[in-house]
PDB file of C-alpha atoms and ligand atoms in Angstrom:
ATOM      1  CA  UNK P   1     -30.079   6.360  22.068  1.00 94.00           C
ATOM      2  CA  UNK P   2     -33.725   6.105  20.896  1.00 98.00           C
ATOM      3  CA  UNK P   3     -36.693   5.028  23.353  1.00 97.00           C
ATOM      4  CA  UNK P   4     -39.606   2.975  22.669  1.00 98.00           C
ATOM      5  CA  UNK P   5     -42.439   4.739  24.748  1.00 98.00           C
ATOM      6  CA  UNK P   6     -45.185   2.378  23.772  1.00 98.00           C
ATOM      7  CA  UNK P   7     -47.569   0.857  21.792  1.00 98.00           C
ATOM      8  CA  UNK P   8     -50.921   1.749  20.393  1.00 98.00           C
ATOM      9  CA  UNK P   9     -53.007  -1.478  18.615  1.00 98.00           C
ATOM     10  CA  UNK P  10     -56.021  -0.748  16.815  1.00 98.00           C
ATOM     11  CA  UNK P  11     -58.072  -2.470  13.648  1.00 98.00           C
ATOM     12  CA  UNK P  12     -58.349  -0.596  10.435  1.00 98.00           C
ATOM     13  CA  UNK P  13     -61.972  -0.700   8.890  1.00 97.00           C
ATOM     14  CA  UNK P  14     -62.378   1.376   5.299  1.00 97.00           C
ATOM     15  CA  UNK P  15     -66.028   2.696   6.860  1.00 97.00           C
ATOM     16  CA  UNK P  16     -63.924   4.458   9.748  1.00 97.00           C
ATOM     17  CA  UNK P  17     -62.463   6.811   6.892  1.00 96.00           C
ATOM     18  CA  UNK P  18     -66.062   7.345   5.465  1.00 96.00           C
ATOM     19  CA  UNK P  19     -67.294   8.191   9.222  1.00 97.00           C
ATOM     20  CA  UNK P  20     -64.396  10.110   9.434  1.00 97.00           C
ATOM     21  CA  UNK P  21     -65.059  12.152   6.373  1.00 95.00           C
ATOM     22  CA  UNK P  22     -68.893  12.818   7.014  1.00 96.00           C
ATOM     23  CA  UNK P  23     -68.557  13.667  10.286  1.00 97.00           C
ATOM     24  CA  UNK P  24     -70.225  10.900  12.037  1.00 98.00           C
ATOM     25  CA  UNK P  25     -68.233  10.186  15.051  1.00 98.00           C
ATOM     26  CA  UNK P  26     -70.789  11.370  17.771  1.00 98.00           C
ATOM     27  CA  UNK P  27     -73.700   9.091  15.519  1.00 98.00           C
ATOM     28  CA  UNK P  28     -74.995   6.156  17.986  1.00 98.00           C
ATOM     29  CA  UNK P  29     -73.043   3.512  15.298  1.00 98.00           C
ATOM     30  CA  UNK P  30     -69.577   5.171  15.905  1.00 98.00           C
ATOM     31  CA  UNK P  31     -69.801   6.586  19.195  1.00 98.00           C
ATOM     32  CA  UNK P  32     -68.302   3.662  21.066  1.00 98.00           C
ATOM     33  CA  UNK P  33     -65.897   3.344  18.818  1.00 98.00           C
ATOM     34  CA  UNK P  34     -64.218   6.532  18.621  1.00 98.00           C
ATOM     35  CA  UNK P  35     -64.571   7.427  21.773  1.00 98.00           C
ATOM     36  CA  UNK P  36     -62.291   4.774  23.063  1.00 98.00           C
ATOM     37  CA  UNK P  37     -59.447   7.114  21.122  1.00 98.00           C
ATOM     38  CA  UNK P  38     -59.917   9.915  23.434  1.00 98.00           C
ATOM     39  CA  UNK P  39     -57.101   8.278  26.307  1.00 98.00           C
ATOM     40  CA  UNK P  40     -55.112   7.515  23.624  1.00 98.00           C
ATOM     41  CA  UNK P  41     -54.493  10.847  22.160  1.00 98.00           C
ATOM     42  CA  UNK P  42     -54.188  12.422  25.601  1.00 98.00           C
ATOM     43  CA  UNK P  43     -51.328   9.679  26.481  1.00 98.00           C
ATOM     44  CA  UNK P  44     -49.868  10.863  23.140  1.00 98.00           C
ATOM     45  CA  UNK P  45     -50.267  14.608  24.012  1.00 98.00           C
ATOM     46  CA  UNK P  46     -48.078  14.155  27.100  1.00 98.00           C
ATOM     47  CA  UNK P  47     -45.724  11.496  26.079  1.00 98.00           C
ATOM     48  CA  UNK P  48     -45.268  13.732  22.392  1.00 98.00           C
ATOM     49  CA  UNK P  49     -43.255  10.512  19.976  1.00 98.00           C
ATOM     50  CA  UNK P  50     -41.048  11.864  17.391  1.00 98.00           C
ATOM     51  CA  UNK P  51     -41.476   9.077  15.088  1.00 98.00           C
ATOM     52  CA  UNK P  52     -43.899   6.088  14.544  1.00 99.00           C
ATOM     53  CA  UNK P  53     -42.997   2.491  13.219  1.00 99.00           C
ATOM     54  CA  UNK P  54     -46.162   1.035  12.102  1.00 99.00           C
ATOM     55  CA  UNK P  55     -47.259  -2.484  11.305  1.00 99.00           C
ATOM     56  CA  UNK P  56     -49.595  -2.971   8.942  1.00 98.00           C
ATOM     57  CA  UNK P  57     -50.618  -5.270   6.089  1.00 98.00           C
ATOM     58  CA  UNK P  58     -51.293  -4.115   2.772  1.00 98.00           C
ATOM     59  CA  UNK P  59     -54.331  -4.810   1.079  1.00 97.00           C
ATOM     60  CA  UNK P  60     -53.529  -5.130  -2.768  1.00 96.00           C
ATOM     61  CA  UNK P  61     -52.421  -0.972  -3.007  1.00 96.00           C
ATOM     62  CA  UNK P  62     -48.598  -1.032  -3.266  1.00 98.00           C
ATOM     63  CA  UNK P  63     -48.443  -4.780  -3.332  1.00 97.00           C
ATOM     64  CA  UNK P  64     -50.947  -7.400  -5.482  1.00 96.00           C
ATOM     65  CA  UNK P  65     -50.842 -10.812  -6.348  1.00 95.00           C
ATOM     66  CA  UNK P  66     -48.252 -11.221  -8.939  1.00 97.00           C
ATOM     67  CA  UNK P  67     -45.359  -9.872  -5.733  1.00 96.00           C
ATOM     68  CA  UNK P  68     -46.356 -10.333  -2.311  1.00 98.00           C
ATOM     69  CA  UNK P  69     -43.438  -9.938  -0.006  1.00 98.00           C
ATOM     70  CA  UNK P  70     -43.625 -11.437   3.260  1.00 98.00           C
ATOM     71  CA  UNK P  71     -42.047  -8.757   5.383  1.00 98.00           C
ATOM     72  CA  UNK P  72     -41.855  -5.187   3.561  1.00 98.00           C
ATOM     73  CA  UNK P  73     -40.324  -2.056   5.090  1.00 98.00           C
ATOM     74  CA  UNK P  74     -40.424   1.642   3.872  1.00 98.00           C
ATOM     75  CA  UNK P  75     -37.232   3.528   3.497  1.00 98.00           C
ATOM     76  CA  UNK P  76     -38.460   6.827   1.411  1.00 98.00           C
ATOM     77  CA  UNK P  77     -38.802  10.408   2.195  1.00 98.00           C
ATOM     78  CA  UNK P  78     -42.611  10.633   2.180  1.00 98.00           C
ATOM     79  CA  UNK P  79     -45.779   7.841   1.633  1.00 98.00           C
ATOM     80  CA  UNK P  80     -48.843   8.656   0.158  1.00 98.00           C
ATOM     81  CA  UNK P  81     -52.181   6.720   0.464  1.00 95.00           C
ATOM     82  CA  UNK P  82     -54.142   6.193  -3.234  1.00 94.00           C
ATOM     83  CA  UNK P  83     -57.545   5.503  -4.101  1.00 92.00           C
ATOM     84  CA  UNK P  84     -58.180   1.774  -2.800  1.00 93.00           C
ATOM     85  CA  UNK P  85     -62.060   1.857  -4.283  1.00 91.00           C
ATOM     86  CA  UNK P  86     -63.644   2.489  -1.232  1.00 90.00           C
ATOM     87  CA  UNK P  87     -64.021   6.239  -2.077  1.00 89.00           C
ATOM     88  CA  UNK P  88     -62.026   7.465   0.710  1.00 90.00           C
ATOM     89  CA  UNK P  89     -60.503  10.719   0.273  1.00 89.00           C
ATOM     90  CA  UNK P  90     -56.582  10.476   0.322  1.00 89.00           C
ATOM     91  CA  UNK P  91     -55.231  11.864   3.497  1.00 94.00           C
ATOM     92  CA  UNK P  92     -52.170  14.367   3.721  1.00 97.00           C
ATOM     93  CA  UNK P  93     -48.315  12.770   2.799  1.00 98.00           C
ATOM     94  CA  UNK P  94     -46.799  11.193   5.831  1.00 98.00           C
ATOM     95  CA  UNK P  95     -42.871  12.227   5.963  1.00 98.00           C
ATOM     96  CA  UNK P  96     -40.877   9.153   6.502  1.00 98.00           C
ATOM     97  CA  UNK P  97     -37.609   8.581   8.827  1.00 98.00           C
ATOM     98  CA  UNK P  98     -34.990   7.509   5.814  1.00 98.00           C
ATOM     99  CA  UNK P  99     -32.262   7.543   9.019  1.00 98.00           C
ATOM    100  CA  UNK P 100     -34.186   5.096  10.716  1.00 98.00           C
ATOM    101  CA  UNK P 101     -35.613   3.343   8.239  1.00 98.00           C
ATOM    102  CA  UNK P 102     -31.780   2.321   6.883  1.00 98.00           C
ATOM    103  CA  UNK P 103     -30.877   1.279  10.164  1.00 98.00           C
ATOM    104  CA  UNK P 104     -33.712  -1.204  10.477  1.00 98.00           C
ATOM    105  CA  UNK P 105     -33.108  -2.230   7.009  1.00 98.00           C
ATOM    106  CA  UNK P 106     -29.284  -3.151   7.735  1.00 98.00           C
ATOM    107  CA  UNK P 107     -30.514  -4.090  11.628  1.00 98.00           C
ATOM    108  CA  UNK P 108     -32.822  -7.105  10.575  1.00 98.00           C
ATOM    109  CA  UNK P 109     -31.333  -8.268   7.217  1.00 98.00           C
ATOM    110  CA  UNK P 110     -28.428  -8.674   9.811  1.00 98.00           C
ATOM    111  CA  UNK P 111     -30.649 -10.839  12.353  1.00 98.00           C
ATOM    112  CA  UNK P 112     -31.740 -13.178   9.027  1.00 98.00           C
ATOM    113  CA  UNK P 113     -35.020 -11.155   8.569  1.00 98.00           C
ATOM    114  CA  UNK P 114     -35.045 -11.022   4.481  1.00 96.00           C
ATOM    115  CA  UNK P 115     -37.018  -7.842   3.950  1.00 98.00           C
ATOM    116  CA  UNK P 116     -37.816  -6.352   0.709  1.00 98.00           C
ATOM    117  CA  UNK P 117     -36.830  -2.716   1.239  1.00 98.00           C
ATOM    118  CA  UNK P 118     -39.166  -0.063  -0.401  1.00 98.00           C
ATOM    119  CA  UNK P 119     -37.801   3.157  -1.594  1.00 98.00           C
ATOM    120  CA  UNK P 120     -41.758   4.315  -2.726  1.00 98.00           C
ATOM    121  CA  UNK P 121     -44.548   2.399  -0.616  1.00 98.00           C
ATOM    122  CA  UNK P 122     -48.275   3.536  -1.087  1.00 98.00           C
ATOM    123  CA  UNK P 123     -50.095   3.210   2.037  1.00 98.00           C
ATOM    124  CA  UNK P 124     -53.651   2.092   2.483  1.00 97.00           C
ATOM    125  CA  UNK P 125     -55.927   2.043   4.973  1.00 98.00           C
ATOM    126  CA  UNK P 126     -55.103  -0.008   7.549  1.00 98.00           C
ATOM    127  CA  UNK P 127     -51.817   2.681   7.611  1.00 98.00           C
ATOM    128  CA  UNK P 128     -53.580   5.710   7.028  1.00 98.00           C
ATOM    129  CA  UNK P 129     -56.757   5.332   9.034  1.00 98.00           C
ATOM    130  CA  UNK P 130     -54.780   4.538  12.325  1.00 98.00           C
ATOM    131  CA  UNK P 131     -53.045   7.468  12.455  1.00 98.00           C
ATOM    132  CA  UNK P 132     -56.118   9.488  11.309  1.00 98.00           C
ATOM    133  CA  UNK P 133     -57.795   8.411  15.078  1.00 98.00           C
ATOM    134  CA  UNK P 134     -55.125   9.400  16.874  1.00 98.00           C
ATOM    135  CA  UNK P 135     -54.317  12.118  15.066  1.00 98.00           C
ATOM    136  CA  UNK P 136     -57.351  13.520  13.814  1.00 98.00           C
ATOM    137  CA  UNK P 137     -56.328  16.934  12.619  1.00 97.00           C
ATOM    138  CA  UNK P 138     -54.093  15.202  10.136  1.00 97.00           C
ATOM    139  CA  UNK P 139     -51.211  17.176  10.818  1.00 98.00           C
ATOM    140  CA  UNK P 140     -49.097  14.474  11.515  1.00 98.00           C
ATOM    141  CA  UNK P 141     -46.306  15.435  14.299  1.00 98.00           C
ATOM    142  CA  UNK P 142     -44.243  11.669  13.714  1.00 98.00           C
ATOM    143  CA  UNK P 143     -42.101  10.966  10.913  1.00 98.00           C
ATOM    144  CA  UNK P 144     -42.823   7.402  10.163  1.00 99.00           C
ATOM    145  CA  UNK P 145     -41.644   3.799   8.855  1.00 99.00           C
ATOM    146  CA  UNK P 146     -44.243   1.219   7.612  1.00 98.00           C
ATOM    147  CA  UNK P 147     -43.368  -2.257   8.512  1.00 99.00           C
ATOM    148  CA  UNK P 148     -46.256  -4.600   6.488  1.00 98.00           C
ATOM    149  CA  UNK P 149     -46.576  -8.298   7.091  1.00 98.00           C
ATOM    150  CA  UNK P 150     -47.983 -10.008   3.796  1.00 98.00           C
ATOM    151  CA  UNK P 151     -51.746 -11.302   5.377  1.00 98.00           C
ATOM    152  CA  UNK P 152     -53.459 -11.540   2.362  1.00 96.00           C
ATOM    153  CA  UNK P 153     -51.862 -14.215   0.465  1.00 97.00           C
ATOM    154  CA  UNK P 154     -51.163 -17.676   1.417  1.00 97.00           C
ATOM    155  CA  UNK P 155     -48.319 -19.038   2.889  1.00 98.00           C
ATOM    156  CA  UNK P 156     -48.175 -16.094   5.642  1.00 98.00           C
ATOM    157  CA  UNK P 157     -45.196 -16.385   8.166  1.00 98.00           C
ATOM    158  CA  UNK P 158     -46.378 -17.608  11.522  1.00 98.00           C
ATOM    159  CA  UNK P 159     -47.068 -15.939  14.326  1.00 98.00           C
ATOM    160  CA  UNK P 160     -43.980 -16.886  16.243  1.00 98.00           C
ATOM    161  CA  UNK P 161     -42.113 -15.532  13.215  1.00 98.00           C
ATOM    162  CA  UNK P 162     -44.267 -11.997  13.324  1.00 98.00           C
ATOM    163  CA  UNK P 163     -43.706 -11.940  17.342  1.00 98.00           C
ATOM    164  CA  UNK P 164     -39.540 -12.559  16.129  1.00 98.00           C
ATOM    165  CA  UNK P 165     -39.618  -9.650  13.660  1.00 98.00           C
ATOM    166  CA  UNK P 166     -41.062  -7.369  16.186  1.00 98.00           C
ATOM    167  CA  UNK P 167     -38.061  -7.922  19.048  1.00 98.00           C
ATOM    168  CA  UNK P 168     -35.404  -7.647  16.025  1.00 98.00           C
ATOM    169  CA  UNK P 169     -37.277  -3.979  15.101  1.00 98.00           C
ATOM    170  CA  UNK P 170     -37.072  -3.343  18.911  1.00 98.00           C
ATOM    171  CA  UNK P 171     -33.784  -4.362  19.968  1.00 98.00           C
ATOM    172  CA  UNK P 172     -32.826  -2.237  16.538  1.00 98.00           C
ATOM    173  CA  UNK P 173     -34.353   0.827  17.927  1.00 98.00           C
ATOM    174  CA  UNK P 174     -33.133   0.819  21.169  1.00 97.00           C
ATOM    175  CA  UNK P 175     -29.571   0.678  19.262  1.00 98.00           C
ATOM    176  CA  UNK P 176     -30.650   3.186  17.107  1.00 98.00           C
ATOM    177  CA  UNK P 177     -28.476   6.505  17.457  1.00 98.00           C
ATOM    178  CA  UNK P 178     -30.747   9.035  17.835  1.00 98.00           C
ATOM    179  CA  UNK P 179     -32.314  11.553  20.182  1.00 97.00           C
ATOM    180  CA  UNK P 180     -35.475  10.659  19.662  1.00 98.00           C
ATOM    181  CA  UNK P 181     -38.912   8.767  21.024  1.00 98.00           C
ATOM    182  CA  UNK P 182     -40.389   6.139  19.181  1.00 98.00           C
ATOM    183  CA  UNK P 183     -44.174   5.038  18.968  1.00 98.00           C
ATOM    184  CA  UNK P 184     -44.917   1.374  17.784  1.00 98.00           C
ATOM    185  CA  UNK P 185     -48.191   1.085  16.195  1.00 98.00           C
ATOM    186  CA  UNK P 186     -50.064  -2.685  15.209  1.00 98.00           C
ATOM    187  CA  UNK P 187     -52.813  -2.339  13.075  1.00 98.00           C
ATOM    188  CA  UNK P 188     -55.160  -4.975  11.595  1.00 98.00           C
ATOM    189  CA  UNK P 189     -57.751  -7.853  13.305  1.00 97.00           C
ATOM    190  CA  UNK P 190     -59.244  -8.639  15.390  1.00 98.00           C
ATOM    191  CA  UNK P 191     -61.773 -11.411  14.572  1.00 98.00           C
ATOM    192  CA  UNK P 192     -63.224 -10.787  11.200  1.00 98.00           C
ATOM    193  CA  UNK P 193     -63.786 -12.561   8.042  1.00 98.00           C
ATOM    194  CA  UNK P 194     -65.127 -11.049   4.314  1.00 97.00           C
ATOM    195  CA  UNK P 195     -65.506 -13.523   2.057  1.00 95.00           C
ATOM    196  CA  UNK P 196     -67.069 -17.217   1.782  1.00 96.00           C
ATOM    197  CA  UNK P 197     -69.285 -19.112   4.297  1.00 96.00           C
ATOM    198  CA  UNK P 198     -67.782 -17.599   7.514  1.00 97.00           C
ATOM    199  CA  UNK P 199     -68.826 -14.208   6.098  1.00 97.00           C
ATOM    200  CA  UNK P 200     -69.571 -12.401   9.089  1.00 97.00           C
ATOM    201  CA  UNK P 201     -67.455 -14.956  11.344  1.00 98.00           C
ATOM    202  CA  UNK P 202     -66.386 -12.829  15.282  1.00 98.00           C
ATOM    203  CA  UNK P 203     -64.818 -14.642  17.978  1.00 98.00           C
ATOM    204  CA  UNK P 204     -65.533 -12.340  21.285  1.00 98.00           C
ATOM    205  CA  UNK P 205     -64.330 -14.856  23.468  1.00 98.00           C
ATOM    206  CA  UNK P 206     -60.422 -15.395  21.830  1.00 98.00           C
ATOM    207  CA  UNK P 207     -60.464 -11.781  20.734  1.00 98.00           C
ATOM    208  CA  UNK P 208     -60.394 -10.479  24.463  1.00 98.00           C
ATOM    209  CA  UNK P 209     -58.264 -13.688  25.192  1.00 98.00           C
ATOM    210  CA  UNK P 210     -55.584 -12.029  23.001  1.00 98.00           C
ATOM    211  CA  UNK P 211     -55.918  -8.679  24.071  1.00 98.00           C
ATOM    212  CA  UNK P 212     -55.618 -10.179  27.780  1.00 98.00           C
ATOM    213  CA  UNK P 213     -52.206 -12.060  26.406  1.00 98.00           C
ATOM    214  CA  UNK P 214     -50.640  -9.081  25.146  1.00 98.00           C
ATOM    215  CA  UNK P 215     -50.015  -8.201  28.883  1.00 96.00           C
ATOM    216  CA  UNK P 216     -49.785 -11.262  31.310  1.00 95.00           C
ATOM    217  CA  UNK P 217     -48.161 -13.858  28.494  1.00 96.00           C
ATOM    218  CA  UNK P 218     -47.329 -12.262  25.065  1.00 97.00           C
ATOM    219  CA  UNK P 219     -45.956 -15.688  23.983  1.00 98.00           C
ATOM    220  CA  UNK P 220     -49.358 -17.140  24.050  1.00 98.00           C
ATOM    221  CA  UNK P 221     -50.649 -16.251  20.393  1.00 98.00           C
ATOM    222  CA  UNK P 222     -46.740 -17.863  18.882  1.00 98.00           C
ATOM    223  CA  UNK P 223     -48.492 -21.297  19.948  1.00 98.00           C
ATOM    224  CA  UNK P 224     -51.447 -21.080  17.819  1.00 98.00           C
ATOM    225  CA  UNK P 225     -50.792 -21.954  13.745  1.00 98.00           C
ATOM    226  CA  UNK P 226     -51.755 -19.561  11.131  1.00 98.00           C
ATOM    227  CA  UNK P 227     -54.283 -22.002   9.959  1.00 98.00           C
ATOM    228  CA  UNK P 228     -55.499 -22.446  13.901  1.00 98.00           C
ATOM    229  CA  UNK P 229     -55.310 -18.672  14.038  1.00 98.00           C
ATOM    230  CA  UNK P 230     -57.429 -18.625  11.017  1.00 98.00           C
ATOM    231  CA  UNK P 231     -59.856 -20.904  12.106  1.00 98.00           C
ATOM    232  CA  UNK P 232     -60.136 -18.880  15.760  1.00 98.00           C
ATOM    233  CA  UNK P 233     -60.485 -15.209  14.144  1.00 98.00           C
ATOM    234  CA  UNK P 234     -61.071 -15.592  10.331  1.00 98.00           C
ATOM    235  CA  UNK P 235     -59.473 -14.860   7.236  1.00 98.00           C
ATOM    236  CA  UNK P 236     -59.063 -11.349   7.990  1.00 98.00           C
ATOM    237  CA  UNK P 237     -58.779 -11.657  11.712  1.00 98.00           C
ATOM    238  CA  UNK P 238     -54.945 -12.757  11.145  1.00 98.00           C
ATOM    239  CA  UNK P 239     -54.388  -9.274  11.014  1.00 98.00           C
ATOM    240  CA  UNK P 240     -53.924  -9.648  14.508  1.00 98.00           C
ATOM    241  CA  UNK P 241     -50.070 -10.632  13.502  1.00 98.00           C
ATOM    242  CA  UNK P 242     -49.852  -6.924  13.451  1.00 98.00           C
ATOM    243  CA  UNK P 243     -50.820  -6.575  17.024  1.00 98.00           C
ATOM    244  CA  UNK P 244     -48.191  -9.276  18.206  1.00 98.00           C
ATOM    245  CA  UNK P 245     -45.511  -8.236  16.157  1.00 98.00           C
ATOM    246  CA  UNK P 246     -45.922  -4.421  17.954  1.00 98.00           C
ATOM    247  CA  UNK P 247     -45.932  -6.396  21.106  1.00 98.00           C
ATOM    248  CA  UNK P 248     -42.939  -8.063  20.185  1.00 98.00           C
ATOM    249  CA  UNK P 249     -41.004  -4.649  19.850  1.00 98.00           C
ATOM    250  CA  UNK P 250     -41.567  -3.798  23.635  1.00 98.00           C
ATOM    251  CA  UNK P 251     -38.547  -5.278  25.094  1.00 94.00           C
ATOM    252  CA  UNK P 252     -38.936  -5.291  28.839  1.00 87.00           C
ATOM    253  CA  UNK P 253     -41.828  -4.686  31.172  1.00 94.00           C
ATOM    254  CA  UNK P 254     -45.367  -3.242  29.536  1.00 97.00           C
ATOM    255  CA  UNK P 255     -48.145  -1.761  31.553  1.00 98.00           C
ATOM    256  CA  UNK P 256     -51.593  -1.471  30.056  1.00 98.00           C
ATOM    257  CA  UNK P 257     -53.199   1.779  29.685  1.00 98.00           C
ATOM    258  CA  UNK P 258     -56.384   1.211  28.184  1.00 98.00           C
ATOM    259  CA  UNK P 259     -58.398  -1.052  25.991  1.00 98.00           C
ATOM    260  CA  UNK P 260     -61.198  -0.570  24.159  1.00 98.00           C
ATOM    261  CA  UNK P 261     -63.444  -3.809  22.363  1.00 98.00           C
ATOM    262  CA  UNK P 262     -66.876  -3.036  19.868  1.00 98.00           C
ATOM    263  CA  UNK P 263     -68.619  -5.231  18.242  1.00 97.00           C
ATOM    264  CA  UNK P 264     -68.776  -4.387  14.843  1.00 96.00           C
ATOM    265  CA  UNK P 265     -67.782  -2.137  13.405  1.00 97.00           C
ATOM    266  CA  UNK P 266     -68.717  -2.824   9.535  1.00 97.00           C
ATOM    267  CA  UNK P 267     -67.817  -6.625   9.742  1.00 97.00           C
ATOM    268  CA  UNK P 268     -64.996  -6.393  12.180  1.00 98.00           C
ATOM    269  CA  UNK P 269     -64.727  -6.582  15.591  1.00 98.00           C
ATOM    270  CA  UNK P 270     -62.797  -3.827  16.681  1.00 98.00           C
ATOM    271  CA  UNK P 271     -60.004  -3.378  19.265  1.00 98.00           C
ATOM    272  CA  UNK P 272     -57.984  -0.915  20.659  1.00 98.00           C
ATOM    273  CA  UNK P 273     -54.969  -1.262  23.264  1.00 98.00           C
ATOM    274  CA  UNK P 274     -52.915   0.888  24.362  1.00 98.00           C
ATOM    275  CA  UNK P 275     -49.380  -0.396  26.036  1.00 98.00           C
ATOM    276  CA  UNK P 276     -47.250   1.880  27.497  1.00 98.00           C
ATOM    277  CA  UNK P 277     -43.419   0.643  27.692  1.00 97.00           C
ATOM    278  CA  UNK P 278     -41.786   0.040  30.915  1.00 95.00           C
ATOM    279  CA  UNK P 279     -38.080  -0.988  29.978  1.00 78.00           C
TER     280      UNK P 279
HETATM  281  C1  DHB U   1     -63.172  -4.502   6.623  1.00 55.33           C
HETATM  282  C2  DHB U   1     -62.146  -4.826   7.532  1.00 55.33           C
HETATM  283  C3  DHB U   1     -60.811  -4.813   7.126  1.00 55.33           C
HETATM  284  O1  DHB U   1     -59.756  -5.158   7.925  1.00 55.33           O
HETATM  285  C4  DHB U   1     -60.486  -4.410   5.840  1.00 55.33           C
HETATM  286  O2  DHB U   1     -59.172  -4.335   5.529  1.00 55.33           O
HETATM  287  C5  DHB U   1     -61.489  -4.087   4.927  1.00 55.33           C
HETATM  288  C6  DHB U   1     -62.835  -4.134   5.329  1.00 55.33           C
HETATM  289  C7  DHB U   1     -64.611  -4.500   7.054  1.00 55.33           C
HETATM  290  O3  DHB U   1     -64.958  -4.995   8.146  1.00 55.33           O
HETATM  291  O4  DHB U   1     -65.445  -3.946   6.307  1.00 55.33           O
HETATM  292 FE1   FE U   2     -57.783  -5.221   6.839  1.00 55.33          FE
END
């Protein structure tokens, strides 16, 4: 059977992939922020996942506002990022897990989760820069499925229901039949917000709240509503469903590995966690 070794949560900011491709990791600016990768990749190095199931929300590349799913999962052989309009150079294919992606497909339309299955997904950003930091050769050694929560537009599913759909895609991996180690990635948040009056909003304060929850009470978050969680974090911030719905997919004990917080990077305040899975 397969094992879930962990979790690695991170935000997704377009200027990361601009850093990224000038080479300005060891400027003052990014410093602190990629540095806090470093553990990660060396708990990667050692603990060597065959495939990754990653969490993200789309941003108007594969889906726009005329059909915005709630839940969306990947099932094809290979994903490709696009141009987004942020002038970010498209990164290598990533080759997807078609085996597992069909058995999360039948796993949580089974356990009432209504996903809209995706047999060619472009992935943006908040997929593709992720795995970029922990992988930054680009020569990506996990086959991967893309799980991506609708954040962008209104009504979103709650929290509780994004903390739900995680433990279904857990308990469906640990019944998956397959030799093989399993990475669950979250990426989106935390506090941020790009448009309107709160331009510019952060929340330091229930940022490393949430971080702190994601260990000692990973319920906490399901209490808060979306529009509570938007008021707290931002419009963007919600992305932090991302975070909770990897945390969700840890059945069993979690120990924390590291954690990394920076404020800002562009207009995001950015977080890193790493949770390694106890069983
Ligand atoms: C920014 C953050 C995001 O999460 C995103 O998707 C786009 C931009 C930003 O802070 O610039
Ligand atoms: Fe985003």
């Amino acid at each position: 059977m397969a094992v879930i070794v962990g979790s690695v949560m991170t935000s997704h900011v377009p200027a990361i992939g601009g850093a990224i491709a000038k080479g300005l990791q060891d400027e003052p600016y990014w410093k602190p922020f990629f540095d806090g990768f470093a553990p990660v990749r060396r708990w990667l190095a050692a603990v060597r996942p065959d495939v990754a199931v990653v969490f993200y929300n789309d941003h108007g590349l594969n889906f726009f506002l005329d059909k915005m799913p709630t839940f969306a999962i990947g099932a094809a052989p290979e994903y490709r990022n696009a141009d987004e309009g942020w002038g970010l150079p498209p990164l290598p294919p990533f080759a997807g897990d078609e085996d597992l992606s069909w058995h999360l497909v039948e796993s949580l339309v089974a356990d009432d989760f209504d996903m809209v299955t995706c047999q060619e997904m472009l992935v943006d950003h908040a997929f593709t820069l992720p795995m970029a930091l922990l992988w930054p050769d680009q020569r990506w050694p996990v086959r991967v499925v893309p799980v991506c929560i609708n954040t962008v537009l209104f009504p979103l599913p709650s929290a509780a229901r994004c903390h739900r759909l995680g433990q279904a895609v857990g308990r469906a991996v640990q019944a998956w039949d397959a030799d093989a180690r399993v990475l669950v990635l979250g990426t989106g948040g935390l506090s941020h917000q790009l448009e309107g009056t709160r331009a510019g909003h952060l929340n330091k304060a229930f940022d490393l709240q949430f971080i702190d929850s994601l260990t000692r009470d990973p319920l906490w978050a399901t209490r808060f509503s979306i529009n509570d969680l938007v008021k707290q974090v931002g419009t963007q911030g919600i992305e932090l469903l991302m975070w909770l719905a990897a945390r969700g997919a840890l059945p069993g004990a979690v120990a924390e590995l590291h954690r990394n917080y920076h404020i800002p990077i562009s207009n995001t305040a950015s977080g890193l966690l790493l949770l390694e899975h106890r069983g």
